[in-house]
Short mmCIF file of C-alpha atoms in Angstrom, two decimals:
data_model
loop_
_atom_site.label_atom_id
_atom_site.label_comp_id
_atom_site.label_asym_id
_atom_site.label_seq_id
_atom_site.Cartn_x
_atom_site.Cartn_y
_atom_site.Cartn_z
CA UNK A 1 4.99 -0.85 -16.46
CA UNK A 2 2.25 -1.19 -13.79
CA UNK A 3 -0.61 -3.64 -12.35
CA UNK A 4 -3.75 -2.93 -11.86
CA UNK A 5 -5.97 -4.31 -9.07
CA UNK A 6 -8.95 -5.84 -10.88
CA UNK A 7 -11.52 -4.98 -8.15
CA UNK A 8 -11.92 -1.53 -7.03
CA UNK A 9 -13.25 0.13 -3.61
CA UNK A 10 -16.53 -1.02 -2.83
CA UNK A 11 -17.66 0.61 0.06
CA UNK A 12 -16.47 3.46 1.64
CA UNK A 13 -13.14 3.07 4.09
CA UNK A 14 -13.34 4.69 7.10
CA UNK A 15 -10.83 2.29 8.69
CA UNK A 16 -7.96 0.46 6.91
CA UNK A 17 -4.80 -1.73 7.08
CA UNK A 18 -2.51 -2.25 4.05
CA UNK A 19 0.26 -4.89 4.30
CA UNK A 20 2.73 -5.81 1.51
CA UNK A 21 5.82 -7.27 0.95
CA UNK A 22 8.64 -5.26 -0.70
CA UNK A 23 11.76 -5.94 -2.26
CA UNK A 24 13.78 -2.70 -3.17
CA UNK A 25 15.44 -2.80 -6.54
CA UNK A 26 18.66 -0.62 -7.24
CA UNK A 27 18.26 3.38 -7.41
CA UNK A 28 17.21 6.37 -4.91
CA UNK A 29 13.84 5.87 -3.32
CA UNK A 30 11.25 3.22 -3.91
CA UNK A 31 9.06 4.52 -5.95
CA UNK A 32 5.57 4.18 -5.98
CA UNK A 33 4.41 0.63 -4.74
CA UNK A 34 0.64 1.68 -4.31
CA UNK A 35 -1.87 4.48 -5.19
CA UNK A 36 -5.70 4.54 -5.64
CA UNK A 37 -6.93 7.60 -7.19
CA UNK A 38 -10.74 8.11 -7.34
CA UNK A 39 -12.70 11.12 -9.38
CA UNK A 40 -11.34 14.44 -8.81
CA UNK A 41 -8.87 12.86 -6.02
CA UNK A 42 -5.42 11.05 -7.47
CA UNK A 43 -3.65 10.65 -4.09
CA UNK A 44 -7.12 9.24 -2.58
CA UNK A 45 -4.44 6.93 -1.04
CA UNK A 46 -1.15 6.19 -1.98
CA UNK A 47 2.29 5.05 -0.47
CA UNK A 48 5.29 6.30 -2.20
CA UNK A 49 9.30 7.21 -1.42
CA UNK A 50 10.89 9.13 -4.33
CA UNK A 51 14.25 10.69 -4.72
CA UNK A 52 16.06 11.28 -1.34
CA UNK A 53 12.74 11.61 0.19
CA UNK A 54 11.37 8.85 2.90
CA UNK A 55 8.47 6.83 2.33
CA UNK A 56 5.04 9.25 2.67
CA UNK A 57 1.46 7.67 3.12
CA UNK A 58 -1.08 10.51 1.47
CA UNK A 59 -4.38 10.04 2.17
CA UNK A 60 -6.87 12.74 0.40
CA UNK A 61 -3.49 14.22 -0.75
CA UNK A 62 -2.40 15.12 2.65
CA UNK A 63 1.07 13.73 3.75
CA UNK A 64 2.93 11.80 6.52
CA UNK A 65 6.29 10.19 6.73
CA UNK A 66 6.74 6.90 7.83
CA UNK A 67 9.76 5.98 9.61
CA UNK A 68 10.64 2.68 7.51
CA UNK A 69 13.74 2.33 5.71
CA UNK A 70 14.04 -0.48 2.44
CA UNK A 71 17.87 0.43 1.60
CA UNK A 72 19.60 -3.50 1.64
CA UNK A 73 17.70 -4.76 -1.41
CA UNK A 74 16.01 -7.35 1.00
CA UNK A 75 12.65 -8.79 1.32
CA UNK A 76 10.68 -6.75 4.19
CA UNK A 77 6.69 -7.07 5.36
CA UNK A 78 5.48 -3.35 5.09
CA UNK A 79 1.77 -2.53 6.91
CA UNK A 80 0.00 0.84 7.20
CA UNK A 81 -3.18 1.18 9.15
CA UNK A 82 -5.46 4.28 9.63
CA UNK A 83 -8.86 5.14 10.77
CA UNK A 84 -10.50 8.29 9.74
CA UNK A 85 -11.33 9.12 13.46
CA UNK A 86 -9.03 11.27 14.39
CA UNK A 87 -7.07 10.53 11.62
CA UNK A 88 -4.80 7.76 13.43
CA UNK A 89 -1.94 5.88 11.38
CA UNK A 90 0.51 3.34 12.39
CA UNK A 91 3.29 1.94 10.32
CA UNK A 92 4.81 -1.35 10.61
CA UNK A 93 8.00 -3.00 9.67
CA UNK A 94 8.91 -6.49 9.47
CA UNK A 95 6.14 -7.23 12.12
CA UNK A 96 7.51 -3.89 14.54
CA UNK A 97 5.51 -1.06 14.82
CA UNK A 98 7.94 1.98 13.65
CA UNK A 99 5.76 4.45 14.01
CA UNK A 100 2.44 6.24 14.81
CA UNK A 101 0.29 9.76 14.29
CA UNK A 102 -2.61 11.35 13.94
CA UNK A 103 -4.24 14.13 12.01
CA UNK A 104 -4.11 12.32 8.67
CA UNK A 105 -7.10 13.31 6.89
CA UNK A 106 -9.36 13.01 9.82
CA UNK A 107 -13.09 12.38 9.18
CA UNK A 108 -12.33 11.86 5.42
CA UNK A 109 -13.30 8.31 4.41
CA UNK A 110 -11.90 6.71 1.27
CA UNK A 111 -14.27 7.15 -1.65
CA UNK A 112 -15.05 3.96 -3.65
CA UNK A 113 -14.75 3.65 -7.63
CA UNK A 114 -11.09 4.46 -8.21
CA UNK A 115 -8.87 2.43 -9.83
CA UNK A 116 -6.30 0.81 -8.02
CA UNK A 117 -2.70 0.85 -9.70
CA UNK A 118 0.56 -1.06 -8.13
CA UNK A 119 4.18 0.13 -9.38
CA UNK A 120 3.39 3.92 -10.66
CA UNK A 121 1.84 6.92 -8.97
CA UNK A 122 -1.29 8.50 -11.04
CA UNK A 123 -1.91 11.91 -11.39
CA UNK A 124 -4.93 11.27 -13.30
CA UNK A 125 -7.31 8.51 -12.62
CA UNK A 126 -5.82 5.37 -14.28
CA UNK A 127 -3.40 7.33 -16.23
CA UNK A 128 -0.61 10.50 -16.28
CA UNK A 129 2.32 8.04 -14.53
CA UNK A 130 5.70 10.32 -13.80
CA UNK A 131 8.84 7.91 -14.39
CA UNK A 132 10.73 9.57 -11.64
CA UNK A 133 7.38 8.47 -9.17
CA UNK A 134 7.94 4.51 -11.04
CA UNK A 135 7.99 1.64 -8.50
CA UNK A 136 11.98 0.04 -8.89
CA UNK A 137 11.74 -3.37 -7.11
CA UNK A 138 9.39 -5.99 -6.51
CA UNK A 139 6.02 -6.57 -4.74
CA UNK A 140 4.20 -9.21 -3.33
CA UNK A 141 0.90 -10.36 -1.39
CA UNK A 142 -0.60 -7.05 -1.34
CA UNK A 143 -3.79 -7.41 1.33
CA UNK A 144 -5.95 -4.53 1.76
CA UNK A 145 -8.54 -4.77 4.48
CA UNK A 146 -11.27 -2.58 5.95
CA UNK A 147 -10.74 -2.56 9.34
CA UNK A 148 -7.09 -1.85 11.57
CA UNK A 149 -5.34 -4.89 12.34
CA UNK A 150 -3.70 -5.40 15.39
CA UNK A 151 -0.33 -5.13 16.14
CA UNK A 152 -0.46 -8.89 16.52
CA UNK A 153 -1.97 -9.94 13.97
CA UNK A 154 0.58 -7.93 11.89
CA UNK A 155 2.98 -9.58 13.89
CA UNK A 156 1.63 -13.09 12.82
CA UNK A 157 1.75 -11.84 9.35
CA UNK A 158 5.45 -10.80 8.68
CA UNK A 159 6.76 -13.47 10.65
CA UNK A 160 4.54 -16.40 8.68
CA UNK A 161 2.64 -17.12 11.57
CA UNK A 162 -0.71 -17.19 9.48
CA UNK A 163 -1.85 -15.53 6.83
CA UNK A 164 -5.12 -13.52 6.73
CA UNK A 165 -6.84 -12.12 3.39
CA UNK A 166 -8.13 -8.89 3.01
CA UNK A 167 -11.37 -8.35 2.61
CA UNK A 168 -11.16 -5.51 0.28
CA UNK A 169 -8.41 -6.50 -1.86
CA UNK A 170 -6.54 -9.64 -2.12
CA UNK A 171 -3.36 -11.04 -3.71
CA UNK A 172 -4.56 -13.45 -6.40
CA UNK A 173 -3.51 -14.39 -10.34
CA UNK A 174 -7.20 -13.39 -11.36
CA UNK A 175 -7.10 -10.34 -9.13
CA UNK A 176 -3.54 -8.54 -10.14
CA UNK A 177 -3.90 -7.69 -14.20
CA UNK A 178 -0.50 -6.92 -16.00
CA UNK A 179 0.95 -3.76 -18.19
CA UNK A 180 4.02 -3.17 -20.27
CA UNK A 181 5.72 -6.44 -19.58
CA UNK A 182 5.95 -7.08 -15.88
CA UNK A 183 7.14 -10.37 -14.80
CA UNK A 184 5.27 -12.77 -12.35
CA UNK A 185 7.55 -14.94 -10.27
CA UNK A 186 6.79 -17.21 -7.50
CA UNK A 187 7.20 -15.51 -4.21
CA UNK A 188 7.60 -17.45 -0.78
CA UNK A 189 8.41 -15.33 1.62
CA UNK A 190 8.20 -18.01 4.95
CA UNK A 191 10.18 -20.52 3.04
#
Protein backbone atom coordinates (compact mmCIF):
# COMPACT_ATOMS: atom_id res chain seq x y z
CA UNK A 1 0.00 0.00 0.00
CA UNK A 2 1.37 3.46 -0.93
CA UNK A 3 0.38 7.04 -2.49
CA UNK A 4 1.85 8.60 -4.95
CA UNK A 5 2.24 12.39 -5.31
CA UNK A 6 0.74 13.18 -8.73
CA UNK A 7 3.16 16.06 -9.53
CA UNK A 8 6.77 15.50 -9.46
CA UNK A 9 9.93 17.92 -8.89
CA UNK A 10 9.91 20.62 -11.23
CA UNK A 11 12.78 22.56 -10.76
CA UNK A 12 15.72 21.85 -9.07
CA UNK A 13 15.72 22.24 -4.94
CA UNK A 14 18.46 23.84 -3.62
CA UNK A 15 16.48 24.92 -0.53
CA UNK A 16 13.53 23.05 1.08
CA UNK A 17 11.02 22.66 3.97
CA UNK A 18 8.84 19.54 4.36
CA UNK A 19 6.03 19.60 6.99
CA UNK A 20 3.56 16.76 7.68
CA UNK A 21 1.40 15.53 10.09
CA UNK A 22 1.93 12.01 11.54
CA UNK A 23 0.04 9.66 13.42
CA UNK A 24 2.12 6.51 14.50
CA UNK A 25 0.29 3.25 14.17
CA UNK A 26 1.27 0.17 16.43
CA UNK A 27 4.83 -1.62 15.81
CA UNK A 28 8.73 -0.62 16.06
CA UNK A 29 9.64 2.42 14.05
CA UNK A 30 7.57 4.45 11.67
CA UNK A 31 8.32 3.39 8.67
CA UNK A 32 8.71 5.20 5.70
CA UNK A 33 6.32 8.32 5.54
CA UNK A 34 8.19 9.98 2.49
CA UNK A 35 10.82 9.25 -0.24
CA UNK A 36 11.46 10.73 -3.74
CA UNK A 37 13.78 8.76 -5.75
CA UNK A 38 14.94 10.25 -9.10
CA UNK A 39 17.16 8.29 -11.98
CA UNK A 40 20.06 6.53 -10.69
CA UNK A 41 19.32 8.14 -7.05
CA UNK A 42 16.41 6.23 -4.78
CA UNK A 43 17.10 8.08 -1.50
CA UNK A 44 17.19 11.53 -3.59
CA UNK A 45 15.24 12.45 -0.39
CA UNK A 46 13.53 10.50 1.96
CA UNK A 47 12.45 10.49 5.73
CA UNK A 48 12.23 7.18 7.33
CA UNK A 49 12.54 5.40 11.11
CA UNK A 50 12.70 1.59 10.84
CA UNK A 51 13.24 -1.05 13.43
CA UNK A 52 14.81 0.32 16.70
CA UNK A 53 16.41 2.91 14.65
CA UNK A 54 15.37 6.86 15.04
CA UNK A 55 13.93 8.78 12.37
CA UNK A 56 16.92 9.57 9.50
CA UNK A 57 16.44 12.36 6.77
CA UNK A 58 18.78 11.04 3.60
CA UNK A 59 19.32 13.38 1.18
CA UNK A 60 21.48 12.01 -2.01
CA UNK A 61 21.63 8.84 0.20
CA UNK A 62 23.62 10.43 2.86
CA UNK A 63 22.14 10.22 6.46
CA UNK A 64 21.21 12.27 9.58
CA UNK A 65 19.19 11.55 12.64
CA UNK A 66 16.64 13.67 13.76
CA UNK A 67 15.95 13.96 17.31
CA UNK A 68 11.98 13.49 17.12
CA UNK A 69 10.29 10.82 18.85
CA UNK A 70 6.37 9.53 17.54
CA UNK A 71 6.05 6.64 20.32
CA UNK A 72 2.23 7.65 22.01
CA UNK A 73 0.23 6.87 18.86
CA UNK A 74 -0.72 10.68 18.81
CA UNK A 75 -1.17 13.21 16.18
CA UNK A 76 2.23 15.35 15.90
CA UNK A 77 3.25 18.30 13.13
CA UNK A 78 6.67 16.96 11.77
CA UNK A 79 8.91 19.73 9.52
CA UNK A 80 12.38 19.25 7.99
CA UNK A 81 14.14 22.08 6.28
CA UNK A 82 17.54 22.11 4.44
CA UNK A 83 19.47 24.20 2.09
CA UNK A 84 22.17 22.77 0.00
CA UNK A 85 24.62 25.56 1.19
CA UNK A 86 26.44 24.15 3.52
CA UNK A 87 24.24 21.48 3.79
CA UNK A 88 22.08 23.02 6.81
CA UNK A 89 18.98 20.97 8.27
CA UNK A 90 16.65 21.72 11.01
CA UNK A 91 13.98 19.48 12.36
CA UNK A 92 10.89 20.48 13.98
CA UNK A 93 8.38 18.99 16.29
CA UNK A 94 5.02 20.01 17.13
CA UNK A 95 6.03 23.67 16.19
CA UNK A 96 9.72 23.27 18.45
CA UNK A 97 12.75 23.14 16.75
CA UNK A 98 14.46 19.70 18.06
CA UNK A 99 17.24 19.88 16.27
CA UNK A 100 19.83 21.25 13.77
CA UNK A 101 23.18 20.28 11.49
CA UNK A 102 25.03 20.68 8.76
CA UNK A 103 27.02 18.75 6.22
CA UNK A 104 23.99 17.04 4.69
CA UNK A 105 24.74 16.70 1.16
CA UNK A 106 26.16 20.11 0.77
CA UNK A 107 26.09 21.72 -2.70
CA UNK A 108 23.90 18.79 -4.00
CA UNK A 109 20.53 20.14 -5.17
CA UNK A 110 17.52 17.87 -5.53
CA UNK A 111 17.18 16.64 -9.09
CA UNK A 112 13.67 16.99 -10.65
CA UNK A 113 11.68 14.03 -12.45
CA UNK A 114 11.42 11.46 -9.67
CA UNK A 115 8.49 10.11 -8.52
CA UNK A 116 7.29 10.96 -5.30
CA UNK A 117 5.89 7.96 -3.12
CA UNK A 118 4.18 8.44 0.58
CA UNK A 119 3.98 5.21 2.94
CA UNK A 120 6.98 2.89 1.42
CA UNK A 121 10.65 3.52 0.83
CA UNK A 122 11.82 2.76 -3.00
CA UNK A 123 14.82 1.23 -3.88
CA UNK A 124 14.07 1.55 -7.41
CA UNK A 125 12.39 4.48 -8.95
CA UNK A 126 8.62 3.97 -8.39
CA UNK A 127 9.05 0.45 -7.44
CA UNK A 128 11.27 -2.40 -5.24
CA UNK A 129 9.23 -1.37 -1.71
CA UNK A 130 10.86 -3.51 1.42
CA UNK A 131 7.85 -4.36 3.92
CA UNK A 132 10.07 -3.98 6.87
CA UNK A 133 10.81 -0.02 5.37
CA UNK A 134 6.41 0.14 5.07
CA UNK A 135 4.91 3.33 6.57
CA UNK A 136 2.53 1.85 9.85
CA UNK A 137 0.29 4.87 10.74
CA UNK A 138 -1.30 7.65 9.19
CA UNK A 139 -0.39 10.87 7.27
CA UNK A 140 -1.77 14.01 6.59
CA UNK A 141 -1.31 17.58 4.84
CA UNK A 142 1.95 16.82 3.43
CA UNK A 143 3.39 20.51 2.11
CA UNK A 144 6.56 20.55 0.35
CA UNK A 145 8.01 23.93 -0.42
CA UNK A 146 11.11 25.33 -2.09
CA UNK A 147 12.44 27.60 0.13
CA UNK A 148 13.25 27.17 4.36
CA UNK A 149 10.53 28.29 6.41
CA UNK A 150 11.01 30.01 9.42
CA UNK A 151 10.88 28.81 12.67
CA UNK A 152 7.74 30.90 12.94
CA UNK A 153 6.05 30.22 10.38
CA UNK A 154 6.45 26.51 11.37
CA UNK A 155 5.33 27.60 14.54
CA UNK A 156 2.05 29.06 13.01
CA UNK A 157 1.68 25.85 11.24
CA UNK A 158 1.57 23.09 13.99
CA UNK A 159 -0.24 25.16 16.27
CA UNK A 160 -3.20 26.11 13.49
CA UNK A 161 -2.25 29.51 13.42
CA UNK A 162 -2.50 29.60 9.48
CA UNK A 163 -1.90 27.41 7.04
CA UNK A 164 0.50 27.99 4.10
CA UNK A 165 0.70 25.69 0.83
CA UNK A 166 3.66 24.54 -0.63
CA UNK A 167 4.63 25.55 -3.63
CA UNK A 168 6.13 22.40 -4.81
CA UNK A 169 3.80 19.95 -3.53
CA UNK A 170 0.53 20.30 -1.91
CA UNK A 171 -2.02 18.22 0.04
CA UNK A 172 -5.03 17.91 -2.27
CA UNK A 173 -7.72 14.90 -3.38
CA UNK A 174 -6.50 15.46 -7.10
CA UNK A 175 -2.90 15.67 -6.01
CA UNK A 176 -2.45 12.37 -3.59
CA UNK A 177 -3.31 9.13 -6.06
CA UNK A 178 -4.07 5.79 -4.14
CA UNK A 179 -2.48 2.00 -4.21
CA UNK A 180 -3.44 -1.30 -2.70
CA UNK A 181 -6.40 -0.10 -0.73
CA UNK A 182 -5.47 2.84 1.43
CA UNK A 183 -8.18 4.59 3.17
CA UNK A 184 -8.90 8.42 2.97
CA UNK A 185 -10.42 9.87 6.10
CA UNK A 186 -11.12 13.34 7.02
CA UNK A 187 -8.32 14.81 9.00
CA UNK A 188 -8.70 18.07 11.22
CA UNK A 189 -5.98 18.49 13.06
CA UNK A 190 -6.93 22.30 14.75
CA UNK A 191 -10.35 21.09 15.56
Amino acid sequence: MYARMKRSVVNEIFTLTICLWLKPGEGPGLGTPISYAVPGQANELVLMEWGSNPMELLINDKAVTLPITLTDGKWHHVCVTWSTRDGVWEAYQDGVKKGSGQNLSAWHPIKPGGIFILGQEQDTMGGRYDITQSFLGELSDLQFWSRVLTANEIHIQATCGGHLVGDVMSWSEEQVELHGGLTELPFEPCH
